[in-house]
Short mmCIF file of C-alpha atoms in Angstrom, two decimals:
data_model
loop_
_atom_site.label_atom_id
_atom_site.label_comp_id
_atom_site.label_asym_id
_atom_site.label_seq_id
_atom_site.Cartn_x
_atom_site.Cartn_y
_atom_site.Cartn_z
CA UNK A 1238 -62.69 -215.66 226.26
CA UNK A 1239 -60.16 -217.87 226.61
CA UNK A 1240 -56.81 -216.90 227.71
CA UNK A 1241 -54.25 -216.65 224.42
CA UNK A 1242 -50.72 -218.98 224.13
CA UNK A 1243 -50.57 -219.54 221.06
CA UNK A 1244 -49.40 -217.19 218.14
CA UNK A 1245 -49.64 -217.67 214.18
CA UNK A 1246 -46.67 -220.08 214.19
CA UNK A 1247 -48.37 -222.97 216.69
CA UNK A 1248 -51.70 -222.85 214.49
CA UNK A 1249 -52.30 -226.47 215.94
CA UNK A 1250 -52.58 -229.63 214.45
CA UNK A 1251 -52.43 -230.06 211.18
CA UNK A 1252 -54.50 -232.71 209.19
CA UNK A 1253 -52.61 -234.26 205.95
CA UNK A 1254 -54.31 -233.22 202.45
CA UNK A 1255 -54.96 -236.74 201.85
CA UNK A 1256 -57.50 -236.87 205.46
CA UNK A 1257 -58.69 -233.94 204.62
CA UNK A 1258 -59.81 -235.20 201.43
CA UNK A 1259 -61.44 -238.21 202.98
CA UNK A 1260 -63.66 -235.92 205.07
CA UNK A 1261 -64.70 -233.67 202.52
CA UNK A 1262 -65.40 -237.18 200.23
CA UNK A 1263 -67.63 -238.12 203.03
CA UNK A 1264 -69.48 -235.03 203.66
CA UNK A 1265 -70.08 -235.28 199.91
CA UNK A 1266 -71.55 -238.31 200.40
CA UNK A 1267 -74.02 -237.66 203.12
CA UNK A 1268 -75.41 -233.96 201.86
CA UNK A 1269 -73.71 -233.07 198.33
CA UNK A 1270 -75.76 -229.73 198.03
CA UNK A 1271 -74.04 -228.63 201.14
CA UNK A 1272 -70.52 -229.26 199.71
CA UNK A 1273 -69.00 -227.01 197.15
CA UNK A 1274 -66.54 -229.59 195.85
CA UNK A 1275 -65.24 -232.73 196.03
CA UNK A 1276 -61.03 -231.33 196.90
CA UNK A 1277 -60.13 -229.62 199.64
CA UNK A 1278 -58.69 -225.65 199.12
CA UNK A 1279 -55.08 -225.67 197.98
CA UNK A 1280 -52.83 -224.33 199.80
CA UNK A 1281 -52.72 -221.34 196.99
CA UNK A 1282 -56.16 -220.73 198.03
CA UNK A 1283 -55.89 -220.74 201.48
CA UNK A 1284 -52.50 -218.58 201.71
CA UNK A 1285 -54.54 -216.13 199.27
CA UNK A 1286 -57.42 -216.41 202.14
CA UNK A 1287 -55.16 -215.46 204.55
CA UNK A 1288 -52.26 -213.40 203.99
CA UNK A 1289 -54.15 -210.23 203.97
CA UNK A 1290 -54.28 -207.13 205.96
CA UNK A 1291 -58.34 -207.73 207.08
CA UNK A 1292 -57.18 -211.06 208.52
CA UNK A 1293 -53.53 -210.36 209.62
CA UNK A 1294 -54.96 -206.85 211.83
CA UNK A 1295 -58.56 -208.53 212.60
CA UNK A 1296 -59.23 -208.78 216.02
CA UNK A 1297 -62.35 -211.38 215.67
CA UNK A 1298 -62.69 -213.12 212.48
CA UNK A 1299 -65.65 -215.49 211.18
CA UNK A 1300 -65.41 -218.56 209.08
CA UNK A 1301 -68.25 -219.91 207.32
CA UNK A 1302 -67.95 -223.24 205.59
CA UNK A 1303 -64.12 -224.24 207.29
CA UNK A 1304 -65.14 -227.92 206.50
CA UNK A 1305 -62.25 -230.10 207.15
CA UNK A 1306 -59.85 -226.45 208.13
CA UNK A 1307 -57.30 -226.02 205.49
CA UNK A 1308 -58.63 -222.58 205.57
CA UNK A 1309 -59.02 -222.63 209.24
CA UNK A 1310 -55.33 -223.57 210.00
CA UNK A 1311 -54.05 -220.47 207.51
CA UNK A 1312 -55.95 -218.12 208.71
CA UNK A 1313 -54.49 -218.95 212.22
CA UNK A 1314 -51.04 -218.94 210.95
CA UNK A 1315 -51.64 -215.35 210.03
CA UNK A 1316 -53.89 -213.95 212.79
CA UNK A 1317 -52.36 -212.14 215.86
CA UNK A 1318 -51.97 -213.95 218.80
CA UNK A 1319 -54.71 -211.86 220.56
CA UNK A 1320 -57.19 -212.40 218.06
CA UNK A 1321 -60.06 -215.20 217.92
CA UNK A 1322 -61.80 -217.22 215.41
CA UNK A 1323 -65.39 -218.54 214.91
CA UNK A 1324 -65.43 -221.44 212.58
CA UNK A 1325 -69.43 -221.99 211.69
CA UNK A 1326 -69.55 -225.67 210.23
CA UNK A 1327 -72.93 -227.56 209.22
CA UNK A 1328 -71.76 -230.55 208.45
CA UNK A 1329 -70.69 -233.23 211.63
CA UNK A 1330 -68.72 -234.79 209.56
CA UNK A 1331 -66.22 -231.87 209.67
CA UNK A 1332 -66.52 -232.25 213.55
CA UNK A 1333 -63.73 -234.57 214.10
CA UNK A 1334 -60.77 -232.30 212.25
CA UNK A 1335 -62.01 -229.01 213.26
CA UNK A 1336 -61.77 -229.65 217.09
CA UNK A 1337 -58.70 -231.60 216.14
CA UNK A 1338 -56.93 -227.83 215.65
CA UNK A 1339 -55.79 -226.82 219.08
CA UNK A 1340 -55.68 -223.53 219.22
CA UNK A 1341 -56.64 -221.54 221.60
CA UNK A 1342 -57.99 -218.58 219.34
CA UNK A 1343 -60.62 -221.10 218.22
CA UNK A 1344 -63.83 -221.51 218.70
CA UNK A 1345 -65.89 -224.58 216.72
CA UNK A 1346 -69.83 -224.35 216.22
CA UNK A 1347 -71.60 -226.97 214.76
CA UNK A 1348 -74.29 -224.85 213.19
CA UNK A 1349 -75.90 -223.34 210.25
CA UNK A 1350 -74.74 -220.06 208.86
CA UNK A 1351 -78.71 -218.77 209.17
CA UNK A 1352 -77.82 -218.55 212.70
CA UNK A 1353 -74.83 -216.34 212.09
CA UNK A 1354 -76.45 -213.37 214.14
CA UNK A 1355 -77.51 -215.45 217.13
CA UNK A 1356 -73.46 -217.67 216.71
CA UNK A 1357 -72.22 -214.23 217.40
CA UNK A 1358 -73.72 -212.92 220.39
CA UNK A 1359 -73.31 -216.17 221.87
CA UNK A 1360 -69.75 -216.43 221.46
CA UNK A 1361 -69.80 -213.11 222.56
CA UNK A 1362 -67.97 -211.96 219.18
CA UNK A 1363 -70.21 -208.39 218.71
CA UNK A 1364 -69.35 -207.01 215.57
CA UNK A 1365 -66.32 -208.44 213.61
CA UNK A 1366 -63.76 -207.19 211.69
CA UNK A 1367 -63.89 -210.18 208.84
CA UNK A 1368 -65.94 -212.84 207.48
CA UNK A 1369 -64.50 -215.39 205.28
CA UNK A 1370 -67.03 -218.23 203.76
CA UNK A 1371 -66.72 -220.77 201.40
CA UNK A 1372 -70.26 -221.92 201.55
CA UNK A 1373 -72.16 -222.59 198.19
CA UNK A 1374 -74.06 -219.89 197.51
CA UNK A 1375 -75.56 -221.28 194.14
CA UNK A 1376 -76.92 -224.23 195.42
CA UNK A 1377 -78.78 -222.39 198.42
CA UNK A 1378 -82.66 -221.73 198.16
CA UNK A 1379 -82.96 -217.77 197.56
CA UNK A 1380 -84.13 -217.35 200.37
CA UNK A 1381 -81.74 -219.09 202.80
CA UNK A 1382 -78.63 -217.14 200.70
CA UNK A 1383 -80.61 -213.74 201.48
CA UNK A 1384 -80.34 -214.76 204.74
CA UNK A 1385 -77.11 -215.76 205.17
CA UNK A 1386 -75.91 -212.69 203.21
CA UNK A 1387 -77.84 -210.11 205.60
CA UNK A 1388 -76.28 -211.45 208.41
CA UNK A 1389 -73.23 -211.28 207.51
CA UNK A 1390 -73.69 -207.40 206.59
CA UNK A 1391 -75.41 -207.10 210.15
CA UNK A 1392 -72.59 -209.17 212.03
CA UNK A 1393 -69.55 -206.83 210.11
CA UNK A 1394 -68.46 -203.84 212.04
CA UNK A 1395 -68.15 -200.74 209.29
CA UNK A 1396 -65.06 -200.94 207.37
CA UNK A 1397 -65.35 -204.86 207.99
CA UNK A 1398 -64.45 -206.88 205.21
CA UNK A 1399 -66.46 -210.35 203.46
CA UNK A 1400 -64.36 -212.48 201.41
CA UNK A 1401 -66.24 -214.88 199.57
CA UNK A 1402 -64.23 -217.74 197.48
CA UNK A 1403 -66.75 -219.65 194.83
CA UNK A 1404 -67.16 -221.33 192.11
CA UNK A 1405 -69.89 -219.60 190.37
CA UNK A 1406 -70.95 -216.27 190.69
CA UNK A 1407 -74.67 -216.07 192.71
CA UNK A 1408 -73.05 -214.32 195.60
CA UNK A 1409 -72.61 -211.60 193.93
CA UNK A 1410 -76.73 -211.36 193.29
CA UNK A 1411 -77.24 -211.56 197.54
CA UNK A 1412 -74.38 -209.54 198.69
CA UNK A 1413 -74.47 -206.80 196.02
CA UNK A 1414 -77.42 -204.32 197.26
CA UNK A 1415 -76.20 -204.84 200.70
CA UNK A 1416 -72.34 -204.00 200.25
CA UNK A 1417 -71.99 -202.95 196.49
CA UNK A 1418 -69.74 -204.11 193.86
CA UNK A 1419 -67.19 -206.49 194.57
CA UNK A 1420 -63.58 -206.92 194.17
CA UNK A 1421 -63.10 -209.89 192.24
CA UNK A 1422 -59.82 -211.91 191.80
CA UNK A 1423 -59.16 -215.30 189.70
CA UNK A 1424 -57.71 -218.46 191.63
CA UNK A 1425 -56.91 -220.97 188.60
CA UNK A 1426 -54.66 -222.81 190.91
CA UNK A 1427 -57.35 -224.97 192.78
CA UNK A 1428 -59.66 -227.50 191.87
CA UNK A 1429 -61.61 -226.85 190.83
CA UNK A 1430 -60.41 -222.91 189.68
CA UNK A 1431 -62.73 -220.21 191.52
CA UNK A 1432 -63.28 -216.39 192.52
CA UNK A 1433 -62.57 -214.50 195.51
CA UNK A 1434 -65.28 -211.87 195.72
CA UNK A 1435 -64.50 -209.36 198.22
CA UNK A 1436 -66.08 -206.29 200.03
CA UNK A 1437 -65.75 -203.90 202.23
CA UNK A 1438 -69.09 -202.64 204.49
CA UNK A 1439 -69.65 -198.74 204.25
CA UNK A 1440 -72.42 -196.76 206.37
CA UNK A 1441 -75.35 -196.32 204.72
CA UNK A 1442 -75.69 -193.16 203.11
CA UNK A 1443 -71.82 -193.36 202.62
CA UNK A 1444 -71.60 -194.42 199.30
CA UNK A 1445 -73.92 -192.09 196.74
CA UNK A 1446 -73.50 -194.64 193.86
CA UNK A 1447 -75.10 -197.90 195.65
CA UNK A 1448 -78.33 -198.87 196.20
CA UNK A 1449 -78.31 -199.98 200.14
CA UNK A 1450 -82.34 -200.22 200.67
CA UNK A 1451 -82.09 -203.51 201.56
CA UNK A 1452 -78.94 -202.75 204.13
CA UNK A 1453 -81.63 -200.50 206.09
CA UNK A 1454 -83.64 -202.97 206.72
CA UNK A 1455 -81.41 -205.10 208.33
CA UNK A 1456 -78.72 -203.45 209.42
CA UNK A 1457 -78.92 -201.94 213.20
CA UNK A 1458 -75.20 -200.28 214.17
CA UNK A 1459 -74.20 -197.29 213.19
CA UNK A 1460 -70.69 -195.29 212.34
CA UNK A 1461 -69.78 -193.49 215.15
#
């Protein structure tokens, strides 16, 4: 872990909107089914991301989708200066700005969000307190955005919070039976406007009302 000397207010460098733009542009380019839009967050978006207790009190925090970190730079803003991030990135083309934020809270893999489990333990995370993604759930094959979705529910300590921010609604279909219904909250001021789904991870057997058969199965801590 690496030692911490930085606090929310030195967040690191911070890419114009216009280069960030550029970036996502290319990304586009190269793989467009891997890019949920063609504009980079707002800062609306990203403040609404960020300035929240699960991310201001969060001890270890996972990104999925930072791309060219708007969302990455807020959510360091508002993290404690003890905490660390994970920013999970498949495209390279994002490569370039995200180890452009110097920060010592963190940490940049260039990988896919399948391997959110393994990403974890290697970074030596364990269970996390938040995961925020902004990857495209609706243009995912089923069963890649099963995947994705059980690991998140596996890497989230109980009482850990997902915040998903999308365009259309299929998240809701892979994260529903694992966590239950989510929280949902409009964000017309971004382009294009999206929803912030959001959820909270129970025990199993703590909620009555939810079907969590599928949480069982993948699902391997337990409340203490």
């Amino acid at each position: 872990m690496h030692a911490i000397t930085a606090g929310p207010s030195e967040a690191g460098a911070r890419p114009t909107f216009a280069k960030r733009a550029f970036y996502v542009l290319k990304a586009w380019m190269q793989s467009p089914m891997d890019v949920a839009t063609l504009c980079p967050s707002s800062p609306y978006l990203t403040r609404k991301l960020a300035d929240r207790d699960c991310v201001k009190n969060a001890r270890c925090v996972i990104e999925l989708g930072p791309g060219a970190g708007g969302t990455t730079q807020a959510l360091l803003e508002y993290m404690r200066p003890d905490a660390k991030l994970l920013a999970v990135e498949k495209s390279t083309v994002f490569s370039e700005p995200l180890h452009a934020i110097h920060d010592p809270r963190l940490e940049v893999a260039m990988d896919d969000a399948c391997a959110l489990a393994e990403l974890a333990t290697k970074h030596e995370f364990g269970l996390v307190d938040a995961v925020i993604s902004g990857i495209p759930f609706s243009s995912m094959p089923t069963s890649v955005a099963k995947t994705i979705a059980q690991s998140i529910h596996q890497v989230l300590r109980p009482g850990g919070v997902f915040v998903a921010y999308q365009i259309r609604d299929h998240v809701n279909e892979f994260a529903r039976p694992l966590f239950g219904p989510a929280k949902t909250e409009a964000i017309p001021m971004n382009f294009p406007p999206l929803t912030l789904y959001t959820w909270t991870k129970v025990c199993v057997g703590q909620n009555d009302t939810t079907d969590r058969h599928e949480a069982k199965a993948v699902v391997h801590d337990q409340c203490a």
